[in-house]
Amino acid sequence: MRTFAKRMFDRLWARKTQLALAVRIAAAGVAAYAIAAALHLLLPLWAVLTSLIVTQMSVGRSLKATRDYMLGTIGGAIYGGAIAVLIPHSGEGSLLALLVLAIVPLAFIASLNPSLNSATVTAVIVLLLPTMHQSNPLDSAIDRVVEVTVGALTGLAVSFLVLPSRAVSQIRVNASKLLELLAAAFAELLAGLTRGLDNDALHRIQDGIGVAVTNLQATGLEAERERTMHLSSGPETGPLLRTMQRLRHDVVMIGRASVVPLPAEIQARLARPLADVSDAIVSYMKAVATSLRAGRGSADMAAVEAALQAYSAAVAALRRDGMIRGLPVDVVERFFALGFSLEQMRQNLTDLKRCHGNWCVSEDTQERIAQ
């Protein structure tokens, strides 16, 4: 029983960021309803729903959600209230025409700027709610803005006060996940030089990495938003994000070079150097990922440099022995593309080492702090 409880605790702790979000959302909903009830708002439902919408994974994301939702709500309330007051309507036919007039332009604007999606919904509520509660459009617009404001401010306050999560810390986690995916992909792609890879395998590898890159870029924008508003500190996110993007491009290039296996005689000469390169780079990227996730530690790149030098020496020996001459043009192109991609990866891993030093406290620094 104790073992089962420990296992469940470990699983929950591994998802502590998601669990904290669930707690924040619950707290935001309860607090928004309590405040709306205390203020005797007409529809506390909208305050509660708004608080749930703006309470996001990080403070930076909550700030953006609050800004977007408030802008959309205010714009929709003004537009919906204006056409309801200025255009006389009575009966279902005229109300339907007014709905079309309200929805079409706002939906078009939202298609151009998705951050204003709430404007269309707000305008519809402002138009239809008076028919249900026997009120006028102006009061409906004011009530809607007040309800959303209460919910938005409550959700934002909860994001700051209840188990707050900064995007800077999430960048470490997302970058670690991306590095682990890149390491796994790199190992599989280099193995493809001896057995080949089908298109389905390549798409599966690259799609997973693409999603991770997108998540990292989005978190980076949130972190910069927090830094701009002095809500968090830490290194600039740009260098790390750019380096990760370049490493992703390296993996794409290597994937293109490994669609077809190398000729058997070249495989025999390069099998050991390529295996050493794969082991060294994969180990280094995994070490950096572990260190980034923890925010401390170091990773040694010496094995990567040694493995790449040995591979370059093996390639030079192949060329001296004339084994490249006479090969089909497409094989030669893939062969040299692989070498170029590995050299680019070496440079980008050097940049990663520099970024790692900015984002993590080294073991020597930890010792000095402890002393």
mmCIF file of C-alpha atoms in Angstrom, residues 161-324:
data_model
loop_
_atom_site.group_PDB
_atom_site.id
_atom_site.type_symbol
_atom_site.label_atom_id
_atom_site.label_comp_id
_atom_site.label_asym_id
_atom_site.label_seq_id
_atom_site.Cartn_x
_atom_site.Cartn_y
_atom_site.Cartn_z
ATOM 1 C CA LEU A 161 -1.051 34.759 -5.837
ATOM 2 C CA VAL A 162 -2.008 31.063 -5.932
ATOM 3 C CA LEU A 163 0.887 28.736 -6.767
ATOM 4 C CA PRO A 164 2.151 31.176 -9.416
ATOM 5 C CA SER A 165 4.014 29.710 -12.371
ATOM 6 C CA ARG A 166 6.481 31.798 -14.336
ATOM 7 C CA ALA A 167 7.091 31.161 -18.029
ATOM 8 C CA VAL A 168 10.847 31.343 -17.378
ATOM 9 C CA SER A 169 10.712 28.118 -15.379
ATOM 10 C CA GLN A 170 8.528 26.507 -18.047
ATOM 11 C CA ILE A 171 11.126 27.365 -20.692
ATOM 12 C CA ARG A 172 13.574 25.085 -18.885
ATOM 13 C CA VAL A 173 11.093 22.214 -18.974
ATOM 14 C CA ASN A 174 10.046 22.757 -22.602
ATOM 15 C CA ALA A 175 13.648 23.160 -23.764
ATOM 16 C CA SER A 176 14.564 19.944 -21.945
ATOM 17 C CA LYS A 177 11.758 18.043 -23.658
ATOM 18 C CA LEU A 178 12.806 19.392 -27.042
ATOM 19 C CA LEU A 179 16.433 18.437 -26.468
ATOM 20 C CA GLU A 180 15.420 14.904 -25.513
ATOM 21 C CA LEU A 181 13.341 14.621 -28.689
ATOM 22 C CA LEU A 182 16.229 15.968 -30.766
ATOM 23 C CA ALA A 183 18.615 13.486 -29.154
ATOM 24 C CA ALA A 184 16.302 10.538 -29.890
ATOM 25 C CA ALA A 185 15.755 11.743 -33.460
ATOM 26 C CA PHE A 186 19.467 12.283 -34.044
ATOM 27 C CA ALA A 187 20.300 8.751 -32.895
ATOM 28 C CA GLU A 188 17.604 7.240 -35.124
ATOM 29 C CA LEU A 189 18.576 9.320 -38.133
ATOM 30 C CA LEU A 190 22.261 8.426 -37.936
ATOM 31 C CA ALA A 191 21.278 4.779 -37.613
ATOM 32 C CA GLY A 192 19.352 5.280 -40.857
ATOM 33 C CA LEU A 193 22.651 5.764 -42.680
ATOM 34 C CA THR A 194 23.169 2.015 -42.382
ATOM 35 C CA ARG A 195 19.577 0.796 -42.822
ATOM 36 C CA GLY A 196 17.682 3.745 -44.339
ATOM 37 C CA LEU A 197 14.479 5.375 -43.158
ATOM 38 C CA ASP A 198 11.060 5.444 -44.770
ATOM 39 C CA ASN A 199 9.087 8.666 -45.201
ATOM 40 C CA ASP A 200 6.607 7.722 -42.478
ATOM 41 C CA ALA A 201 9.418 7.385 -39.951
ATOM 42 C CA LEU A 202 10.875 10.744 -40.974
ATOM 43 C CA HIS A 203 7.510 12.497 -40.685
ATOM 44 C CA ARG A 204 6.861 10.927 -37.287
ATOM 45 C CA ILE A 205 10.199 12.143 -35.969
ATOM 46 C CA GLN A 206 9.949 15.646 -37.387
ATOM 47 C CA ASP A 207 6.295 16.211 -36.431
ATOM 48 C CA GLY A 208 6.945 15.551 -32.756
ATOM 49 C CA ILE A 209 9.890 17.935 -32.790
ATOM 50 C CA GLY A 210 7.835 20.579 -34.612
ATOM 51 C CA VAL A 211 5.174 20.558 -31.901
ATOM 52 C CA ALA A 212 7.836 20.873 -29.192
ATOM 53 C CA VAL A 213 9.460 23.822 -31.032
ATOM 54 C CA THR A 214 6.095 25.572 -31.305
ATOM 55 C CA ASN A 215 5.453 25.124 -27.570
ATOM 56 C CA LEU A 216 8.902 26.452 -26.728
ATOM 57 C CA GLN A 217 8.474 29.520 -28.938
ATOM 58 C CA ALA A 218 5.093 30.295 -27.358
ATOM 59 C CA THR A 219 6.551 29.968 -23.862
ATOM 60 C CA GLY A 220 9.409 32.251 -24.876
ATOM 61 C CA LEU A 221 6.971 35.000 -25.854
ATOM 62 C CA GLU A 222 5.251 34.635 -22.483
ATOM 63 C CA ALA A 223 8.581 34.845 -20.667
ATOM 64 C CA GLU A 224 9.555 38.005 -22.520
ATOM 65 C CA ARG A 225 6.172 39.495 -21.650
ATOM 66 C CA GLU A 226 6.869 38.787 -17.983
ATOM 67 C CA ARG A 227 10.361 40.278 -18.251
ATOM 68 C CA THR A 228 9.032 43.422 -19.930
ATOM 69 C CA MET A 229 6.621 43.959 -17.033
ATOM 70 C CA HIS A 230 9.347 43.098 -14.472
ATOM 71 C CA LEU A 231 7.346 40.105 -13.223
ATOM 72 C CA SER A 232 10.237 37.687 -13.520
ATOM 73 C CA SER A 233 13.980 37.715 -13.998
ATOM 74 C CA GLY A 234 16.430 35.470 -15.748
ATOM 75 C CA PRO A 235 18.459 35.278 -18.945
ATOM 76 C CA GLU A 236 17.121 36.519 -22.258
ATOM 77 C CA THR A 237 15.130 33.807 -23.961
ATOM 78 C CA GLY A 238 16.122 34.741 -27.524
ATOM 79 C CA PRO A 239 19.570 33.064 -27.692
ATOM 80 C CA LEU A 240 18.283 29.770 -26.275
ATOM 81 C CA LEU A 241 15.245 29.693 -28.555
ATOM 82 C CA ARG A 242 17.299 30.515 -31.652
ATOM 83 C CA THR A 243 19.848 27.840 -30.806
ATOM 84 C CA MET A 244 17.143 25.223 -30.331
ATOM 85 C CA GLN A 245 15.603 26.220 -33.663
ATOM 86 C CA ARG A 246 18.964 25.824 -35.428
ATOM 87 C CA LEU A 247 19.493 22.405 -33.843
ATOM 88 C CA ARG A 248 16.083 21.402 -35.170
ATOM 89 C CA HIS A 249 17.205 22.497 -38.667
ATOM 90 C CA ASP A 250 20.357 20.370 -38.285
ATOM 91 C CA VAL A 251 18.221 17.329 -37.537
ATOM 92 C CA VAL A 252 16.089 18.067 -40.620
ATOM 93 C CA MET A 253 19.205 18.220 -42.806
ATOM 94 C CA ILE A 254 20.557 14.978 -41.371
ATOM 95 C CA GLY A 255 17.162 13.378 -41.959
ATOM 96 C CA ARG A 256 17.352 14.262 -45.647
ATOM 97 C CA ALA A 257 20.827 12.765 -45.869
ATOM 98 C CA SER A 258 19.796 9.484 -44.232
ATOM 99 C CA VAL A 259 16.798 8.574 -46.407
ATOM 100 C CA VAL A 260 18.975 6.072 -48.289
ATOM 101 C CA PRO A 261 21.802 4.093 -46.610
ATOM 102 C CA LEU A 262 25.404 4.858 -47.516
ATOM 103 C CA PRO A 263 27.197 2.408 -49.829
ATOM 104 C CA ALA A 264 28.365 -0.743 -48.023
ATOM 105 C CA GLU A 265 32.095 -0.007 -48.352
ATOM 106 C CA ILE A 266 31.649 3.491 -46.893
ATOM 107 C CA GLN A 267 29.425 2.131 -44.141
ATOM 108 C CA ALA A 268 32.179 -0.234 -43.093
ATOM 109 C CA ARG A 269 34.734 2.589 -42.807
ATOM 110 C CA LEU A 270 32.417 5.068 -41.072
ATOM 111 C CA ALA A 271 30.389 2.747 -38.832
ATOM 112 C CA ARG A 272 32.528 3.255 -35.730
ATOM 113 C CA PRO A 273 33.104 7.040 -36.143
ATOM 114 C CA LEU A 274 29.384 7.623 -36.764
ATOM 115 C CA ALA A 275 28.422 5.500 -33.772
ATOM 116 C CA ASP A 276 30.816 7.513 -31.596
ATOM 117 C CA VAL A 277 29.386 10.786 -32.930
ATOM 118 C CA SER A 278 25.861 9.573 -32.210
ATOM 119 C CA ASP A 279 26.699 8.443 -28.677
ATOM 120 C CA ALA A 280 28.594 11.635 -27.833
ATOM 121 C CA ILE A 281 26.000 14.098 -29.165
ATOM 122 C CA VAL A 282 23.040 12.185 -27.740
ATOM 123 C CA SER A 283 24.713 11.952 -24.325
ATOM 124 C CA TYR A 284 25.576 15.649 -24.369
ATOM 125 C CA MET A 285 22.080 16.792 -25.335
ATOM 126 C CA LYS A 286 20.530 14.552 -22.675
ATOM 127 C CA ALA A 287 22.956 15.907 -20.062
ATOM 128 C CA VAL A 288 22.057 19.491 -20.986
ATOM 129 C CA ALA A 289 18.352 18.592 -20.868
ATOM 130 C CA THR A 290 18.695 17.137 -17.372
ATOM 131 C CA SER A 291 20.667 20.149 -16.196
ATOM 132 C CA LEU A 292 18.204 22.644 -17.704
ATOM 133 C CA ARG A 293 15.265 20.919 -16.067
ATOM 134 C CA ALA A 294 16.970 21.136 -12.677
ATOM 135 C CA GLY A 295 18.374 24.633 -13.255
ATOM 136 C CA ARG A 296 21.824 23.543 -12.148
ATOM 137 C CA GLY A 297 24.690 21.266 -13.067
ATOM 138 C CA SER A 298 27.105 21.117 -15.976
ATOM 139 C CA ALA A 299 27.607 19.186 -19.216
ATOM 140 C CA ASP A 300 30.960 18.391 -20.808
ATOM 141 C CA MET A 301 31.248 18.792 -24.577
ATOM 142 C CA ALA A 302 34.754 17.336 -24.877
ATOM 143 C CA ALA A 303 33.467 13.943 -26.059
ATOM 144 C CA VAL A 304 31.474 15.629 -28.842
ATOM 145 C CA GLU A 305 34.533 17.509 -30.099
ATOM 146 C CA ALA A 306 36.656 14.347 -30.028
ATOM 147 C CA ALA A 307 34.041 12.263 -31.844
ATOM 148 C CA LEU A 308 33.540 14.858 -34.576
ATOM 149 C CA GLN A 309 37.288 15.210 -35.069
ATOM 150 C CA ALA A 310 37.596 11.431 -35.428
ATOM 151 C CA TYR A 311 34.748 11.436 -37.958
ATOM 152 C CA SER A 312 36.433 14.225 -39.967
ATOM 153 C CA ALA A 313 39.665 12.237 -39.978
ATOM 154 C CA ALA A 314 37.816 9.136 -41.206
ATOM 155 C CA VAL A 315 36.188 11.154 -44.008
ATOM 156 C CA ALA A 316 39.564 12.608 -45.002
ATOM 157 C CA ALA A 317 40.987 9.079 -45.152
ATOM 158 C CA LEU A 318 38.110 7.989 -47.422
ATOM 159 C CA ARG A 319 38.826 10.832 -49.790
ATOM 160 C CA ARG A 320 42.569 10.090 -49.828
ATOM 161 C CA ASP A 321 41.800 6.476 -50.703
ATOM 162 C CA GLY A 322 39.599 7.611 -53.607
ATOM 163 C CA MET A 323 36.464 5.903 -52.286
ATOM 164 C CA ILE A 324 34.280 8.925 -53.006
#
